[in-house]
PDB file of C-alpha atoms in Angstrom:
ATOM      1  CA  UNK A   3       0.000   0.000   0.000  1.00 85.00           C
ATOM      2  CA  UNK A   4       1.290   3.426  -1.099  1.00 84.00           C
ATOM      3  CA  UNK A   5      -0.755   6.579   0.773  1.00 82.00           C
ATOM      4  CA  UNK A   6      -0.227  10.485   0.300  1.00 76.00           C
ATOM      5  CA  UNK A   7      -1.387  12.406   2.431  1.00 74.00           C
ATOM      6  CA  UNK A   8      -1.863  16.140   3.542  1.00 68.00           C
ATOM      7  CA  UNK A   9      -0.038  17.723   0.290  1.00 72.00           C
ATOM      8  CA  UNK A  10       0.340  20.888   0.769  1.00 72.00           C
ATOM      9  CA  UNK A  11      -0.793  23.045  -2.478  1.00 70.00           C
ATOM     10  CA  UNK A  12       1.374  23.614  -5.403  1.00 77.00           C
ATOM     11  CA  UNK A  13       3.321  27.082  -5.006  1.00 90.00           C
ATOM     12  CA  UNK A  14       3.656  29.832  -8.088  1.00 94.00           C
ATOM     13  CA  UNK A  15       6.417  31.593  -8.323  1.00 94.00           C
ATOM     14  CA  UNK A  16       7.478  31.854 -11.652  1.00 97.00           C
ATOM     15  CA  UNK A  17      10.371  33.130 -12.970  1.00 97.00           C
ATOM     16  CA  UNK A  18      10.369  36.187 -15.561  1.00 98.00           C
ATOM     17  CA  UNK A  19      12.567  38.124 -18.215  1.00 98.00           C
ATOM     18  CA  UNK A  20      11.948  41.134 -20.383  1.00 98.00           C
ATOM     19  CA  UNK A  21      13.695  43.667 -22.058  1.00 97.00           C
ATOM     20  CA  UNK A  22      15.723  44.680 -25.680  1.00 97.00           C
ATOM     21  CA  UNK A  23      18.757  42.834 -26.521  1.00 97.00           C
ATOM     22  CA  UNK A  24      20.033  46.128 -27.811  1.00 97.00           C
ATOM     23  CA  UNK A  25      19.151  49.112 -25.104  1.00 96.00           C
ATOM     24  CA  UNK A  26      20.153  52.263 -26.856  1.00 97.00           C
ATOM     25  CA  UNK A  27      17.680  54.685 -26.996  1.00 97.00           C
ATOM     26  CA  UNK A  28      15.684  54.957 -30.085  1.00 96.00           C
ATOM     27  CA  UNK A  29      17.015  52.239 -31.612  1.00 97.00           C
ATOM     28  CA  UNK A  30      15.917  48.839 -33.566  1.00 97.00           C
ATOM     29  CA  UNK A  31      15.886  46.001 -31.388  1.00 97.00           C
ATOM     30  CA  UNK A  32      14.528  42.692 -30.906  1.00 97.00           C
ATOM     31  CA  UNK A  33      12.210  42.388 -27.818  1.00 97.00           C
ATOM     32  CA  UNK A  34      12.520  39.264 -25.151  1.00 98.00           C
ATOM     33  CA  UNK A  35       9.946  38.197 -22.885  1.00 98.00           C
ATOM     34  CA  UNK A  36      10.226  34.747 -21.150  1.00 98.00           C
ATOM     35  CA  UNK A  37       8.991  33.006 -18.074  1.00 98.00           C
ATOM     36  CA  UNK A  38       9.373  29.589 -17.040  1.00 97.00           C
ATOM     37  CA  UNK A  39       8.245  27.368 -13.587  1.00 96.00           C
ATOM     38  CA  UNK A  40       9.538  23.914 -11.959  1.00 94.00           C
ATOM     39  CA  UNK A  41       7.384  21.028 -11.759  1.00 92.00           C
ATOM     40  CA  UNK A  42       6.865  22.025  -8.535  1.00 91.00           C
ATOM     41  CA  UNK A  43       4.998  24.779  -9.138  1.00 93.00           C
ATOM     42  CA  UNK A  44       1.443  24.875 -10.500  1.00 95.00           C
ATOM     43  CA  UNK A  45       0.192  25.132 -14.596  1.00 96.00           C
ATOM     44  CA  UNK A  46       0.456  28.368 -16.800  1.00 97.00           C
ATOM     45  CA  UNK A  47      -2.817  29.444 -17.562  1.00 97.00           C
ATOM     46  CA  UNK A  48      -1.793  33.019 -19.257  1.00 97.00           C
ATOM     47  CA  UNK A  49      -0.304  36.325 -18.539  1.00 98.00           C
ATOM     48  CA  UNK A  50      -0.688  39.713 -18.579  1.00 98.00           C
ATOM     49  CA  UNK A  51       2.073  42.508 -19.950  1.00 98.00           C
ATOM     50  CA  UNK A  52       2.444  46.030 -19.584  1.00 97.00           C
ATOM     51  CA  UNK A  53       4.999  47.278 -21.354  1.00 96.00           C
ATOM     52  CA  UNK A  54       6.701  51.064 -20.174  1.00 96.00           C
ATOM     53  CA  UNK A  55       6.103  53.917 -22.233  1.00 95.00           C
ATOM     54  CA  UNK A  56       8.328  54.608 -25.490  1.00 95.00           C
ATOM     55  CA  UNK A  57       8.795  50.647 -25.930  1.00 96.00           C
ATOM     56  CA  UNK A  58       6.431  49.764 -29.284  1.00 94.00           C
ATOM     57  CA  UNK A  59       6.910  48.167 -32.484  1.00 93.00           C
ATOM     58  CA  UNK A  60       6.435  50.368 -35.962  1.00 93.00           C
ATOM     59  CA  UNK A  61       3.278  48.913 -37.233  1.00 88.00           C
ATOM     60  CA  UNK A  62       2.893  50.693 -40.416  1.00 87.00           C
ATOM     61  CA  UNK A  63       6.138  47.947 -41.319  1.00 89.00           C
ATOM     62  CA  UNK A  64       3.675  45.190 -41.030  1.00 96.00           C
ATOM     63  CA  UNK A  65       0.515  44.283 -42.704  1.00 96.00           C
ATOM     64  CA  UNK A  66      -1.819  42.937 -40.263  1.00 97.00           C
ATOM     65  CA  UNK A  67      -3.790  39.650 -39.835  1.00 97.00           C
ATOM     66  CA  UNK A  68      -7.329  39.708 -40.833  1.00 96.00           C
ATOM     67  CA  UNK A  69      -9.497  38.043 -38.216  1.00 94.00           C
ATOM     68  CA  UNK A  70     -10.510  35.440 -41.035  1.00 95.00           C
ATOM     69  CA  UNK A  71      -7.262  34.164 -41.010  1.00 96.00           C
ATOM     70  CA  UNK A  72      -6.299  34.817 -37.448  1.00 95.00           C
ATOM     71  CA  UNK A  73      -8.966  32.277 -36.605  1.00 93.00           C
ATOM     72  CA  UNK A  74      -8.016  30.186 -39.292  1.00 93.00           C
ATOM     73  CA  UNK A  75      -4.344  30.236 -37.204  1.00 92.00           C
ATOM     74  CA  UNK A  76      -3.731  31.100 -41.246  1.00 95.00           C
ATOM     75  CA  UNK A  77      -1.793  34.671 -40.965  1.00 97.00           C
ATOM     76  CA  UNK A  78       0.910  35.283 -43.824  1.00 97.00           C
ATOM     77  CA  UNK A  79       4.255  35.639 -43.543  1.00 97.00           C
ATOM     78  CA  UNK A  80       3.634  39.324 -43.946  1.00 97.00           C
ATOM     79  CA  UNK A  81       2.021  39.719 -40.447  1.00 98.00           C
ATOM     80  CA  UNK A  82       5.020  37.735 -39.008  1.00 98.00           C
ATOM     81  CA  UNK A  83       6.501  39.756 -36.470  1.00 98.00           C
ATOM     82  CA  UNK A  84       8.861  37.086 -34.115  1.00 98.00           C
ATOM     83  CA  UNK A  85       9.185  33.480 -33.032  1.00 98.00           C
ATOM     84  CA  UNK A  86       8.425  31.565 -29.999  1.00 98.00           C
ATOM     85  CA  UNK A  87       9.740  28.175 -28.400  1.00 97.00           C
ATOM     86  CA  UNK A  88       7.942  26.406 -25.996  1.00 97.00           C
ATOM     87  CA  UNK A  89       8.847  24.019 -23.073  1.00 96.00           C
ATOM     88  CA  UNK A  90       6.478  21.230 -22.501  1.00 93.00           C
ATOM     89  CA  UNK A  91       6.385  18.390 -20.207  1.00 91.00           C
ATOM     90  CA  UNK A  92       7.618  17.170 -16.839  1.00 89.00           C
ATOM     91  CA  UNK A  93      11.366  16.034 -15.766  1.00 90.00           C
ATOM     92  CA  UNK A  94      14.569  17.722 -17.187  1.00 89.00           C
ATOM     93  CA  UNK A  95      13.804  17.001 -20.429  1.00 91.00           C
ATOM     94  CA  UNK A  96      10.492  18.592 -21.613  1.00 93.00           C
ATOM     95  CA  UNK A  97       9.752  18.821 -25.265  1.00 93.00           C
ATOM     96  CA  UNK A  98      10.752  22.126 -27.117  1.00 95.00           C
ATOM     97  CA  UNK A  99       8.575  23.274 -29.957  1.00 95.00           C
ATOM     98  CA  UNK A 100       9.128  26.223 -31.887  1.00 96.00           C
ATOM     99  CA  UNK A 101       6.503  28.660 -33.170  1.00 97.00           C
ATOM    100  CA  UNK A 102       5.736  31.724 -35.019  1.00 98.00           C
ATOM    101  CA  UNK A 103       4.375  35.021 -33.671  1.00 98.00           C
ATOM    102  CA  UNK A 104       1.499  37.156 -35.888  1.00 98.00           C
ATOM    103  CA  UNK A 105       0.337  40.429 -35.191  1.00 98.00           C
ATOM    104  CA  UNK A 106      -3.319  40.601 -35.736  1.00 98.00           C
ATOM    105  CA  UNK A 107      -6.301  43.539 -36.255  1.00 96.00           C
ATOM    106  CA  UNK A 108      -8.888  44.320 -33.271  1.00 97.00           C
ATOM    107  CA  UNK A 109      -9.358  41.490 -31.360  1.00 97.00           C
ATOM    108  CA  UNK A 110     -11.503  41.310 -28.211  1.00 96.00           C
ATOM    109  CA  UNK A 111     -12.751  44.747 -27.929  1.00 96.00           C
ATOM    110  CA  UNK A 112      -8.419  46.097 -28.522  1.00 97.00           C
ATOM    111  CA  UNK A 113      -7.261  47.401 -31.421  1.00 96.00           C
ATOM    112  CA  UNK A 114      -4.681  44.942 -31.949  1.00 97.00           C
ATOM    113  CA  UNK A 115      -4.180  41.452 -30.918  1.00 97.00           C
ATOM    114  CA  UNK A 116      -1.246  38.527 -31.335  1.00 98.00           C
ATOM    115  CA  UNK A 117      -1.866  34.858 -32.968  1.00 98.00           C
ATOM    116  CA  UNK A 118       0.820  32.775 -31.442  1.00 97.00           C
ATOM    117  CA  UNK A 119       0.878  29.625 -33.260  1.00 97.00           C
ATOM    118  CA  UNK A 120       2.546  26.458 -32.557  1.00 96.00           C
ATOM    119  CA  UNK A 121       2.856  23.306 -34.244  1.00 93.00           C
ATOM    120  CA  UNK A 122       2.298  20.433 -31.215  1.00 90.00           C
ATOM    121  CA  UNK A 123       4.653  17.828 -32.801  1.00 87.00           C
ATOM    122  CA  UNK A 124       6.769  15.097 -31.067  1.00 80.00           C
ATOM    123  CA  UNK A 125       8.383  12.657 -33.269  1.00 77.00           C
ATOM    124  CA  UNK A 126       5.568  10.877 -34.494  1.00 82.00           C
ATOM    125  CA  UNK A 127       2.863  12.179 -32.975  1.00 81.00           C
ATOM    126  CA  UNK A 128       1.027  15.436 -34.500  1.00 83.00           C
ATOM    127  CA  UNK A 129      -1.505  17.113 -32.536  1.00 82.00           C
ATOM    128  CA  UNK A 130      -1.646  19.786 -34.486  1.00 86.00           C
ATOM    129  CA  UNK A 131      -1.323  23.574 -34.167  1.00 90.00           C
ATOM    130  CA  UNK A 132      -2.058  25.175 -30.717  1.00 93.00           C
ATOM    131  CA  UNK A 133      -2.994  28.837 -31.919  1.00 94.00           C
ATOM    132  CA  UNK A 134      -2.810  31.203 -28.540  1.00 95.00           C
ATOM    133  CA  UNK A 135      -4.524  34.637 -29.421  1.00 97.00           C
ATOM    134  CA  UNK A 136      -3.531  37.762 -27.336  1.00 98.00           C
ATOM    135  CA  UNK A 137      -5.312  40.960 -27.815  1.00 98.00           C
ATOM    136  CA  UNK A 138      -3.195  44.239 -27.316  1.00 97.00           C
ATOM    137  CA  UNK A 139      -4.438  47.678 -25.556  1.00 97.00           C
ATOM    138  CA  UNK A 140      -3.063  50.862 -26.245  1.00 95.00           C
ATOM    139  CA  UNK A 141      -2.872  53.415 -23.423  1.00 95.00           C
ATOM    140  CA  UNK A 142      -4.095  56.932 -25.159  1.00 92.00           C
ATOM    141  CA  UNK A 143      -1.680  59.096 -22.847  1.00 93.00           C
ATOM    142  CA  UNK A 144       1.494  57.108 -22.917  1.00 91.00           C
ATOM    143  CA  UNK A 145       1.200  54.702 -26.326  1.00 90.00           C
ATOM    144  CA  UNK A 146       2.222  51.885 -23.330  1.00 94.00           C
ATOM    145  CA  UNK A 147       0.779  48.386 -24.354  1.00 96.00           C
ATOM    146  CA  UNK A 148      -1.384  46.462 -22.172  1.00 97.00           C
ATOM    147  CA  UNK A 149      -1.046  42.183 -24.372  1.00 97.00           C
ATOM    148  CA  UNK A 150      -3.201  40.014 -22.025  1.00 98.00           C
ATOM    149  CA  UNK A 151      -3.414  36.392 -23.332  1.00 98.00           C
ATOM    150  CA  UNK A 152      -6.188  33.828 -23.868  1.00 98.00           C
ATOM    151  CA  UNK A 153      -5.760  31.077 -21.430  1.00 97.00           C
ATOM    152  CA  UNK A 154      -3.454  28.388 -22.773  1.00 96.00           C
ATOM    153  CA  UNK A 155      -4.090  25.119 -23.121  1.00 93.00           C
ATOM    154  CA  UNK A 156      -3.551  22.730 -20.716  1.00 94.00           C
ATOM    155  CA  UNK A 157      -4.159  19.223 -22.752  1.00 92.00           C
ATOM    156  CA  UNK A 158      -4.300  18.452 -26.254  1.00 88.00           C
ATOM    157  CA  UNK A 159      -6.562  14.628 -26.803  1.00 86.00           C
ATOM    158  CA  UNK A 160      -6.327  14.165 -23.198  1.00 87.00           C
ATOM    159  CA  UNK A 161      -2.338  14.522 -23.585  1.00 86.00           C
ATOM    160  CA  UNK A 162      -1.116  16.989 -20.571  1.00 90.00           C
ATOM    161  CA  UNK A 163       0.598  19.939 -22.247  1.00 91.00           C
ATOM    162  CA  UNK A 164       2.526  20.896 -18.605  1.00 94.00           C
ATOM    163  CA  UNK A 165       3.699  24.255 -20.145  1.00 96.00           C
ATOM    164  CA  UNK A 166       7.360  24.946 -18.161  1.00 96.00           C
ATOM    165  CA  UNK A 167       8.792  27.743 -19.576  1.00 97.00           C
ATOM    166  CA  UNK A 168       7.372  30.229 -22.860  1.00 98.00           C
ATOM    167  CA  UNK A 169      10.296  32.417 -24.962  1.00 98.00           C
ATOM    168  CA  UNK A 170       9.549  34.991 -27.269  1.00 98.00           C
ATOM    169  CA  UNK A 171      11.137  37.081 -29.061  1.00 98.00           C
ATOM    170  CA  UNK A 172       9.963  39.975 -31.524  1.00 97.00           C
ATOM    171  CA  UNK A 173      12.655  40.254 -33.528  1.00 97.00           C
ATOM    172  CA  UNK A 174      11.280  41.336 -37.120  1.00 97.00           C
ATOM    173  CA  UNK A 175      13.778  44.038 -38.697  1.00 96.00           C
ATOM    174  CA  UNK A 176      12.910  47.048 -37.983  1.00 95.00           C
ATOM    175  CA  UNK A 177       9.824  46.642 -35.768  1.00 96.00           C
ATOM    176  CA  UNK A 178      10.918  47.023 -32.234  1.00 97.00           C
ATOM    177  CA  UNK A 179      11.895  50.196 -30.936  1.00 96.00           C
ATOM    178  CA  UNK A 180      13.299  51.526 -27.750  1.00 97.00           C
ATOM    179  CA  UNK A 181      11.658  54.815 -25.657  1.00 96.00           C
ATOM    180  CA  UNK A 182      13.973  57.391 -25.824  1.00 95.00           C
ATOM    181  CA  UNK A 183      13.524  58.157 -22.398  1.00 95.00           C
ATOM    182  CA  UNK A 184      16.702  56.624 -19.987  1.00 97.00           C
ATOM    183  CA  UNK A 185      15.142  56.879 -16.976  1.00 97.00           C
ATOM    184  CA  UNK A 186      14.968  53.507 -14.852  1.00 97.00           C
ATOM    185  CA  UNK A 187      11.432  51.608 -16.321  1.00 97.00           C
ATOM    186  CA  UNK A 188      10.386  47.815 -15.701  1.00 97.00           C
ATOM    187  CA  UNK A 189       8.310  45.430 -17.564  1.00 98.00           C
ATOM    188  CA  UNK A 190       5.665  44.418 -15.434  1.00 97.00           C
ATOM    189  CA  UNK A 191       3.100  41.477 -15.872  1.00 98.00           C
ATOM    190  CA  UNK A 192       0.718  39.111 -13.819  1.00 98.00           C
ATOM    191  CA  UNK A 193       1.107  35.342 -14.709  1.00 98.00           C
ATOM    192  CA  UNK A 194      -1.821  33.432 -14.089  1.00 98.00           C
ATOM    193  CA  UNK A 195      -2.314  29.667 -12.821  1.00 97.00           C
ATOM    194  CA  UNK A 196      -4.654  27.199 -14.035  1.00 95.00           C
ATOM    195  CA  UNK A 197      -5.040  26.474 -10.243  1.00 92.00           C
ATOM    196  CA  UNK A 198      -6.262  29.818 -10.145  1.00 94.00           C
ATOM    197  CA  UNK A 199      -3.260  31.729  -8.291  1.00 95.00           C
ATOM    198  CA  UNK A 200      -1.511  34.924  -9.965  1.00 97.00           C
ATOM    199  CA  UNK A 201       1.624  36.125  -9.192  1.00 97.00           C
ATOM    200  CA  UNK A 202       3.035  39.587 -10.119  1.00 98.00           C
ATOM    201  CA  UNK A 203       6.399  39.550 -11.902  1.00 98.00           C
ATOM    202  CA  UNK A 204       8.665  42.656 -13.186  1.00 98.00           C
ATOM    203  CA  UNK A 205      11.491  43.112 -15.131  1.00 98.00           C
ATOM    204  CA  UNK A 206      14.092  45.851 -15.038  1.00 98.00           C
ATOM    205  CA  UNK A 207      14.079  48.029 -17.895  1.00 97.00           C
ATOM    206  CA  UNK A 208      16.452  51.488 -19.010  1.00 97.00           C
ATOM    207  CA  UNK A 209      17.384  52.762 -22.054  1.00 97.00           C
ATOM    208  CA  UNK A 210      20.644  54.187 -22.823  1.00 97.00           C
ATOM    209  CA  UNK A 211      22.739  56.665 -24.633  1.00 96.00           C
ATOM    210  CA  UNK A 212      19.847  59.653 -24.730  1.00 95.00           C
ATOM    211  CA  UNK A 213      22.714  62.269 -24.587  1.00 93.00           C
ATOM    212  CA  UNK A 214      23.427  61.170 -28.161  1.00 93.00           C
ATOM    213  CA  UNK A 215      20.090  61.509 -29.558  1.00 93.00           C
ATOM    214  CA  UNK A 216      19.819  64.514 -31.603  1.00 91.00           C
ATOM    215  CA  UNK A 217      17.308  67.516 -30.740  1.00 91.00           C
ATOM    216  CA  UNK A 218      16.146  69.832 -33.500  1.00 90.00           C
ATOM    217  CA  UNK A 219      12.421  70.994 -31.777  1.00 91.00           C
ATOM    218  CA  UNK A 220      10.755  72.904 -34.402  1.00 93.00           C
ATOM    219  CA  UNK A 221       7.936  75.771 -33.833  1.00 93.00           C
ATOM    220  CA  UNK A 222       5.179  76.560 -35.469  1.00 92.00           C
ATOM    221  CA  UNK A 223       2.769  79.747 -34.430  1.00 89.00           C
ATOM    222  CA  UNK A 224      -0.564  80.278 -36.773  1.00 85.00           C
ATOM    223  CA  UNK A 225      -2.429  83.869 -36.211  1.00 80.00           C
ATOM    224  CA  UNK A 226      -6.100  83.826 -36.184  1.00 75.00           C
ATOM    225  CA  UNK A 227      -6.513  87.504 -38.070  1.00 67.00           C
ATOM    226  CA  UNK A 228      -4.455  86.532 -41.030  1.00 60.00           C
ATOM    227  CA  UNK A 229      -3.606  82.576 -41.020  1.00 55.00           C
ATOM    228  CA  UNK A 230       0.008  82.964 -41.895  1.00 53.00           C
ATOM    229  CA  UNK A 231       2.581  80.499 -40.169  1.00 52.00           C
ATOM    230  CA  UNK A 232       5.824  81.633 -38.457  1.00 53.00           C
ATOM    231  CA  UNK A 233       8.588  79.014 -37.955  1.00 53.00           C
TER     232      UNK A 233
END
């Protein structure tokens, strides 16, 4: 006879990374996020990212995702915009699968929204594509994004997914862009269990090199009497 008994619950304390791999200010960079738990610790069920003012992505490079095709987990290489690799399983040696990151038009009441799509394929078996959609708020007085995630999926035909650890990385050309602002920021976000716990993770954040952007303000004063322009 084998008995357990008196387990105390799961904890949730995930770990957490954000932040450009190049931090000069105003530049082109690829954007990181990743977070990752033990077995010890309880299921992924989502997250929640607020990203500091300044740090945004040029989307007039990018043609976005129709919801047609977002649904369709169909989006064209056009709206392509960074890769993910997931960690799934239990033990040392989960199961990595690589993915592809869209961005996408309005989705759930935001004005833009992510299609995360991975292909769930282990040697021979094929599950398919796990399609995680994100939708992505804009404040209106700092242009800082609010992405907050679908919950992900924690089986696949009865199969336990056991997400450990989720890297991303936004590293179209030309898309990401620093604030050029070098005052100490963070990247904040709540990750979310499927046990129903939260936990509120941050990540330290500063541009650099500001002294070395250039500054050429320009003025421009229009009269009501006879609408000429003085610069």
């Amino acid at each position: 006879p084998f008995e357990v008994t008196a387990c105390p619950p799961p904890l949730f304390s995930p770990t957490f990374i954000a932040g450009t791999t190049n931090n000069r200010a105003g530049a082109f960079s690829p954007e990181i996020v990743s977070f990752a738990r033990t077995d010890q610790s309880q299921d992924f069920e989502g997250i929640t990212l607020h990203t500091p003012p300044g740090l945004l992505g040029m989307l007039s490079h990018v043609a976005l995702c129709q919801e047609p095709q977002a649904q369709a987990g169909a989006c064209a290489a056009q709206s392509q915009i960074g890769t993910t690799t997931v960690a799934a399983g239990p033990g040392s040696s989960p199961i990595y699968l690589a993915g592809k990151v869209f961005v996408t038009g309005p989705y759930e009441g935001a004005p833009f929204g992510l299609s995360i799509l991975v292909p769930a394929v282990a040697g021979p078996f094929n599950l398919g594509n796990v399609d995680i959609r994100a939708a992505i708020a804009v404040d209106p007085r700092t242009a800082a994004l609010t992405i907050h995630s679908d919950p992900l999926p924690q089986s696949l035909d009865g199969i336990p997914l056991q997400i450990k650890r989720v890297d991303l990385s936004l590293d179209r050309e030309a898309f990401m862009f620093n604030p050029t602002n070098c005052r100490p920021m963070v990247v904040n976000a709540t990750l979310r269990s499927a046990q129903g716990m939260t936990a509120a993770v941050a990540s330290p954040f500063q541009a650099a090199s500001c002294g070395a952007l250039p500054f050429k303000p320009r003025l421009l004063a229009l009269t009501e009497a006879d609408r000429k322009s003085v610069v």
